[in-house]
């Protein structure tokens, strides 16, 4: 008796679950935004603002569901069927992977302004209070006795930006002499104390465990640390860094099935509105609209020279990835020479 | 010499065991509690009653209950089949039951993604009926059931085996039907083992991280269970909140341990009175 009751109950719960999965989309406007790790605070505030905007515009209530995780991992989950209406990831490379799987139509990067990147970021140095080692620019990082914390470029997207930023600075400093550039980056890498697998891991190593003199970090991550632990750290913006453009895209296959294209388009467009741009700035992303960016001139060093991945020095992600980070690539060559 | 030896060796072993338990269990647990309350009661309550924390708790309860209920059905059926009948492939069945113990939960999760995900051959069929398994609640329930599958069967098979089939055969000869035999003879023997295994099963289901993490998609308020919620809070620098939610899980685990001890005690008492 008890057994059949159990079977019945299990079957009941099961079907309720499945129905819940089906029903979830049946009423009200709904949107799923699959994003990467450090955008949580940004989208939490942005979604509140967008909900108000959409309600005023259409009279409709919209529910927005967020998902955050490592950018590459998140892209993979969308490819496997995590039904995102929009993706807002760390690298164009990851959205291209979704495009290659057939969910996003080619040309997505031209659908929205500024390479579909409503906000940008860059790589800065986070140092301990008072900057005891006097680290001002990339050149100081290769000096003996400096302990650097950065994730591993082999596993972390953020770490690739760190490495390429150092490379770009050295390319200018040594006047395109590749041997000298390699030597410099090699020296810098030998100063790395802990090579974590991801950006959040490195931040915890530096902040929580007190390792190292300098953390190479996303600008927005570094400001987040300052906000969480005021007075313990300082940010140093180097003379030259790299422009990271985290892009956004509509997942065509999903919005076509759900009929949510209009909502998804408006959602991403709203990122470019003055309100959306200000929220990005408040969360330490650099607004792509130069007028709004000026409002944050006190926060960001807007004068820092930023080089993009499409600069002839790197020639885009595919090429940079191949030359520097593939097995036996430049990173392996200079890092192995210990 | 011999006498002296007798005295200090047990003491050393006892001291070592206590030291080990203190170091490996009590210390981490107290760290969890200390961190959870490090910013005071209000923040603790706020973290624990946060909308997403409640939704995560709800999903954890759904997944745990589903797996417990389904495991009663499956565990009893399998244990009954294995111990009461001889058939071809019996050895294979008992081995297969153990697979979830041997397979890493991450692989279990990946298997379900391959089976029900967008790249699976099944996907067009599921999609036609708008059925979403992975990256939705059903997937989380399914993997939880998968990782807890052996618990009930594994616990009950030895009990039934030790008991033999004499009483049941006698009952059958006297004309009792299947359900009557089960209710009057089999079930009373296994009820403590069953309860015990369900408690362990619930503990495992509640804490499952790996497999659930793979199929979840981390949709906030939809497919996050409590353990996933803890990890998210931790990696978002919300250490206090992470430990607050952890303390809820820890409290549930302790409650389960207490329940287990009560069940064990009750079972022992009953055995004694039966012998008398």
Coordinates of C-alpha atoms in Angstrom, one line a residue, chain A:
Chain A
X1 CA 0.0 0.0 0.0
X2 CA 2.6 2.4 1.2
X3 CA 4.7 1.5 -1.8
X4 CA 2.0 2.3 -4.4
X5 CA 1.3 5.5 -2.5
X6 CA 5.0 6.4 -2.9
X7 CA 5.0 5.7 -6.6
X8 CA 1.9 7.8 -7.0
X9 CA 3.3 10.7 -5.1
X10 CA 6.6 10.6 -6.9
X11 CA 4.8 10.5 -10.3
X12 CA 2.7 13.4 -9.1
X13 CA 5.6 15.5 -8.1
X14 CA 7.4 14.6 -11.3
X15 CA 4.6 15.7 -13.5
X16 CA 4.1 18.9 -11.5
X17 CA 7.8 19.6 -12.1
X18 CA 7.6 19.0 -15.8
X19 CA 4.4 21.1 -16.1
X20 CA 6.1 23.8 -14.2
X21 CA 8.9 23.8 -16.7
X22 CA 6.4 24.0 -19.6
X23 CA 4.1 26.5 -17.9
X24 CA 6.9 28.9 -16.8
X25 CA 6.7 30.7 -20.1
X26 CA 3.0 30.7 -20.7
X27 CA 2.0 34.0 -19.1
X28 CA 3.5 37.4 -18.7
X29 CA 6.6 38.7 -20.5
X30 CA 9.7 36.9 -19.5
X31 CA 13.4 37.3 -20.4
X32 CA 16.5 35.3 -19.5
X33 CA 19.8 37.0 -19.5
X34 CA 22.8 34.7 -19.4
X35 CA 25.8 36.8 -18.3
X36 CA 29.3 36.3 -16.9
X37 CA 30.7 36.6 -13.3
X38 CA 31.2 40.3 -12.4
X39 CA 28.0 41.8 -13.9
X40 CA 25.7 40.7 -11.1
X41 CA 25.4 44.1 -9.4
X42 CA 25.1 45.9 -12.7
X43 CA 22.2 43.8 -14.0
X44 CA 20.5 43.7 -10.7
X45 CA 20.1 47.5 -10.9
X46 CA 19.6 47.6 -14.6
X47 CA 16.8 45.1 -14.5
X48 CA 14.8 47.1 -12.0
X49 CA 15.2 50.2 -14.2
X50 CA 14.3 48.3 -17.4
X51 CA 11.2 46.8 -15.7
X52 CA 9.9 50.3 -14.9
X53 CA 10.7 51.5 -18.4
X54 CA 8.9 48.6 -20.1
X55 CA 5.9 48.9 -17.8
X56 CA 5.6 52.6 -18.7
X57 CA 6.0 51.9 -22.4
X58 CA 3.8 48.8 -22.8
X59 CA 1.9 48.5 -19.5
X60 CA 3.3 45.0 -19.3
X61 CA 5.1 43.5 -16.3
X62 CA 8.3 41.7 -17.3
X63 CA 10.2 39.1 -15.2
X64 CA 13.9 39.0 -15.9
X65 CA 16.0 35.9 -14.8
X66 CA 19.7 36.2 -14.5
X67 CA 22.4 33.6 -14.7
X68 CA 26.0 34.3 -14.0
X69 CA 29.2 32.2 -14.3
X70 CA 32.5 32.0 -16.1
X71 CA 32.0 33.4 -19.6
X72 CA 33.1 30.4 -21.5
X73 CA 31.1 28.0 -19.3
X74 CA 28.0 30.2 -19.8
X75 CA 28.4 30.2 -23.6
X76 CA 28.6 26.4 -23.4
X77 CA 25.4 26.1 -21.4
X78 CA 23.5 28.2 -24.0
X79 CA 24.8 26.0 -26.8
X80 CA 23.6 22.9 -24.8
X81 CA 20.2 24.4 -24.4
X82 CA 20.1 26.9 -21.5
X83 CA 17.4 29.0 -23.1
X84 CA 18.8 32.5 -23.0
X85 CA 16.9 35.3 -24.8
X86 CA 20.0 37.5 -24.6
X87 CA 23.7 36.8 -23.7
X88 CA 25.9 39.5 -22.2
X89 CA 29.3 37.8 -22.0
X90 CA 33.0 38.8 -21.4
X91 CA 34.4 38.2 -24.8
X92 CA 33.3 38.3 -28.4
X93 CA 35.0 35.0 -28.8
X94 CA 32.4 33.3 -26.5
X95 CA 29.4 34.8 -28.4
X96 CA 31.0 33.7 -31.7
X97 CA 31.1 30.1 -30.3
X98 CA 27.3 30.4 -29.8
X99 CA 27.0 31.7 -33.4
X100 CA 29.0 28.8 -34.7
X101 CA 26.6 26.4 -32.9
X102 CA 23.8 28.0 -35.0
X103 CA 21.8 29.9 -32.3
X104 CA 22.9 33.4 -33.3
X105 CA 23.0 34.7 -36.8
X106 CA 26.3 36.0 -38.2
X107 CA 26.7 39.7 -38.0
X108 CA 25.5 40.0 -34.4
X109 CA 28.4 42.3 -33.6
X110 CA 27.0 45.0 -35.9
X111 CA 23.4 44.9 -34.6
X112 CA 24.1 47.3 -31.8
X113 CA 26.4 50.3 -31.6
X114 CA 30.1 50.2 -30.6
X115 CA 30.7 46.6 -31.7
X116 CA 27.6 45.6 -29.6
X117 CA 29.6 46.6 -26.5
X118 CA 27.5 49.0 -24.4
X119 CA 30.2 49.3 -21.8
X120 CA 33.9 48.5 -21.8
X121 CA 36.6 47.9 -19.2
X122 CA 40.3 47.7 -19.0
X123 CA 43.1 46.1 -17.0
X124 CA 44.5 48.0 -14.0
X125 CA 46.8 47.2 -11.0
X126 CA 45.3 46.7 -7.6
X127 CA 48.1 47.4 -5.0
X128 CA 48.1 47.4 -1.2
X129 CA 47.5 50.7 0.7
X130 CA 50.2 53.3 0.1
X131 CA 51.6 51.3 -2.9
X132 CA 54.7 50.2 -0.8
X133 CA 56.6 48.9 -3.8
X134 CA 55.9 52.1 -5.8
X135 CA 54.4 50.3 -8.8
X136 CA 53.4 52.9 -11.4
X137 CA 53.5 51.2 -14.8
X138 CA 54.1 47.9 -16.5
X139 CA 57.8 48.4 -16.4
X140 CA 57.8 48.3 -12.6
X141 CA 56.2 44.8 -12.5
X142 CA 59.2 43.1 -14.0
X143 CA 61.6 44.4 -11.4
X144 CA 63.0 41.8 -9.0
X145 CA 61.2 41.3 -5.7
X146 CA 57.7 42.2 -7.0
X147 CA 55.0 39.6 -6.3
X148 CA 52.3 39.5 -9.0
X149 CA 48.9 37.8 -8.8
X150 CA 47.1 37.0 -12.0
X151 CA 45.1 34.1 -13.3
X152 CA 46.5 31.7 -15.8
X153 CA 46.0 32.8 -19.5
X154 CA 45.6 29.2 -20.5
X155 CA 42.3 28.9 -18.5
X156 CA 41.1 32.5 -17.9
X157 CA 39.8 35.0 -20.3
X158 CA 40.6 37.9 -18.0
X159 CA 44.2 36.7 -17.7
X160 CA 44.6 36.8 -21.5
X161 CA 43.7 40.5 -21.4
X162 CA 46.4 41.0 -18.6
X163 CA 49.0 39.3 -20.6
X164 CA 48.2 41.1 -23.9
X165 CA 48.1 44.5 -22.1
X166 CA 51.6 43.9 -20.8
X167 CA 52.7 42.8 -24.3
X168 CA 51.2 45.9 -25.8
X169 CA 53.0 48.2 -23.4
X170 CA 56.3 46.4 -23.9
X171 CA 55.9 46.6 -27.7
X172 CA 55.8 50.4 -27.4
X173 CA 58.5 50.6 -24.8
X174 CA 61.0 48.4 -26.7
X175 CA 60.0 49.8 -30.1
X176 CA 58.6 46.6 -31.6
X177 CA 61.7 44.6 -30.8
X178 CA 60.1 41.3 -30.4
X179 CA 63.0 39.7 -28.6
X180 CA 63.1 42.4 -26.0
X181 CA 59.3 42.2 -25.6
X182 CA 59.5 38.5 -25.0
X183 CA 62.2 39.0 -22.4
X184 CA 60.2 41.6 -20.6
X185 CA 57.0 39.6 -20.5
X186 CA 59.0 36.5 -19.5
X187 CA 60.5 38.5 -16.5
X188 CA 57.1 39.7 -15.6
X189 CA 55.7 36.2 -15.6
X190 CA 58.5 34.9 -13.4
X191 CA 57.4 37.5 -10.8
X192 CA 53.9 35.8 -10.7
X193 CA 53.5 34.1 -7.2
X194 CA 50.2 32.3 -7.7
X195 CA 48.6 31.5 -11.1
X196 CA 45.0 30.8 -10.3
X197 CA 42.6 29.3 -12.8
X198 CA 40.1 32.2 -12.8
X199 CA 39.8 35.9 -12.1
X200 CA 37.7 35.5 -9.0
X201 CA 40.2 33.0 -7.6
X202 CA 43.1 35.5 -8.1
X203 CA 41.2 38.3 -6.4
X204 CA 40.5 36.0 -3.4
X205 CA 44.2 35.0 -3.3
X206 CA 45.3 38.7 -3.3
X207 CA 42.5 40.1 -1.1
X208 CA 41.5 37.4 1.3
X209 CA 44.8 35.5 1.6
X210 CA 47.0 38.5 1.4
X211 CA 49.4 37.1 -1.2
X212 CA 51.5 39.3 -3.5
X213 CA 52.1 43.1 -4.0
X214 CA 49.9 43.6 -7.1
X215 CA 46.9 42.1 -8.6
X216 CA 46.3 42.4 -12.3
X217 CA 42.6 42.9 -12.5
X218 CA 39.6 44.1 -14.5
X219 CA 39.0 47.7 -13.6
X220 CA 35.4 46.9 -12.5
X221 CA 36.6 44.1 -10.3
X222 CA 39.3 46.3 -8.7
X223 CA 36.7 49.0 -7.9
X224 CA 34.4 46.3 -6.4
X225 CA 37.2 45.3 -4.1
X226 CA 37.8 49.0 -3.1
X227 CA 34.0 49.3 -2.4
X228 CA 34.0 46.2 -0.3
X229 CA 37.1 46.9 1.7
X230 CA 37.7 50.7 1.6
X231 CA 41.1 51.9 2.8
X232 CA 43.0 48.6 2.3
X233 CA 43.9 48.9 -1.4
X234 CA 44.6 51.4 -4.1
X235 CA 44.1 51.3 -7.9
X236 CA 47.0 52.2 -10.2
X237 CA 46.1 52.8 -13.9
X238 CA 49.1 52.1 -16.1
X239 CA 50.1 54.4 -18.9
X240 CA 48.8 52.0 -21.5
X241 CA 46.3 49.2 -21.2
X242 CA 44.0 47.2 -23.3
X243 CA 40.3 47.9 -24.2
X244 CA 38.1 45.0 -23.2
X245 CA 34.8 45.1 -25.0
X246 CA 32.3 42.7 -23.4
X247 CA 29.6 42.3 -26.0
X248 CA 25.8 41.6 -25.9
X249 CA 23.7 39.7 -28.4
X250 CA 20.2 38.4 -29.0
X251 CA 20.0 34.6 -29.2
X252 CA 17.9 34.3 -32.4
X253 CA 16.9 30.7 -32.1
X254 CA 15.4 31.3 -28.6
X255 CA 13.7 34.6 -29.2
X256 CA 12.1 33.3 -32.4
X257 CA 10.7 30.3 -30.6
X258 CA 9.4 32.4 -27.7
X259 CA 8.4 35.4 -29.7
X260 CA 10.4 37.6 -27.4
X261 CA 12.5 39.4 -30.0
X262 CA 10.9 42.8 -29.5
X263 CA 11.4 42.6 -25.8
X264 CA 15.0 41.3 -26.1
X265 CA 15.9 44.0 -28.6
X266 CA 14.5 46.8 -26.4
X267 CA 16.3 45.3 -23.4
X268 CA 19.7 45.5 -25.1
X269 CA 18.9 48.9 -26.6
X270 CA 18.1 50.2 -23.2
X271 CA 21.7 49.5 -22.2
X272 CA 22.7 52.3 -24.5
X273 CA 20.2 54.8 -23.1
X274 CA 21.5 57.5 -20.7
X275 CA 20.0 55.6 -17.8
X276 CA 21.6 52.3 -18.8
X277 CA 24.9 54.0 -19.5
X278 CA 24.9 55.7 -16.1
X279 CA 24.1 52.4 -14.3
X280 CA 27.1 50.8 -16.1
X281 CA 29.3 53.7 -14.9
X282 CA 28.0 53.4 -11.4
X283 CA 29.1 49.7 -11.5
X284 CA 32.6 50.6 -12.6
X285 CA 32.2 49.8 -16.3
X286 CA 33.2 52.5 -18.7
X287 CA 30.1 53.7 -20.5
X288 CA 30.6 53.6 -24.3
X289 CA 28.7 56.9 -24.7
X290 CA 31.5 59.5 -24.3
X291 CA 29.2 62.1 -22.9
X292 CA 28.1 59.8 -20.1
X293 CA 31.7 58.6 -19.6
X294 CA 32.7 62.2 -18.9
X295 CA 30.3 62.2 -15.9
X296 CA 32.6 59.5 -14.4
X297 CA 35.9 61.3 -15.2
X298 CA 36.6 61.4 -11.4
X299 CA 36.3 57.6 -11.2
X300 CA 38.0 56.4 -14.3
X301 CA 41.3 57.6 -15.7
X302 CA 39.9 58.4 -19.1
X303 CA 43.2 59.6 -20.4
X304 CA 44.8 56.2 -20.3
X305 CA 45.8 55.0 -23.8
X306 CA 43.8 51.9 -24.7
X307 CA 44.8 49.4 -27.4
X308 CA 42.1 47.1 -28.8
X309 CA 42.5 43.4 -29.7
X310 CA 41.9 44.4 -33.3
X311 CA 45.1 46.5 -33.4
X312 CA 47.5 45.2 -36.0
X313 CA 49.8 44.2 -33.1
X314 CA 47.3 41.4 -32.3
X315 CA 45.1 41.1 -35.3
X316 CA 41.9 40.0 -33.6
X317 CA 41.0 37.3 -31.1
X318 CA 41.5 34.3 -33.4
X319 CA 44.9 35.3 -34.4
X320 CA 46.0 36.4 -30.9
X321 CA 44.7 33.2 -29.4
X322 CA 46.6 31.1 -32.0
X323 CA 49.9 33.0 -31.7
X324 CA 50.1 33.4 -27.9
X325 CA 47.9 30.9 -26.1
X326 CA 47.8 27.7 -28.2
X327 CA 50.0 24.8 -27.1
X328 CA 53.6 25.6 -27.8
X329 CA 52.6 29.3 -28.5
X330 CA 54.5 32.3 -27.3
X331 CA 53.1 32.1 -23.7
X332 CA 54.3 28.5 -23.4
X333 CA 57.7 29.4 -24.8
X334 CA 58.5 32.3 -22.5
X335 CA 56.9 30.8 -19.4
X336 CA 58.7 27.5 -19.8
X337 CA 62.1 29.3 -19.8
X338 CA 62.2 29.5 -16.0

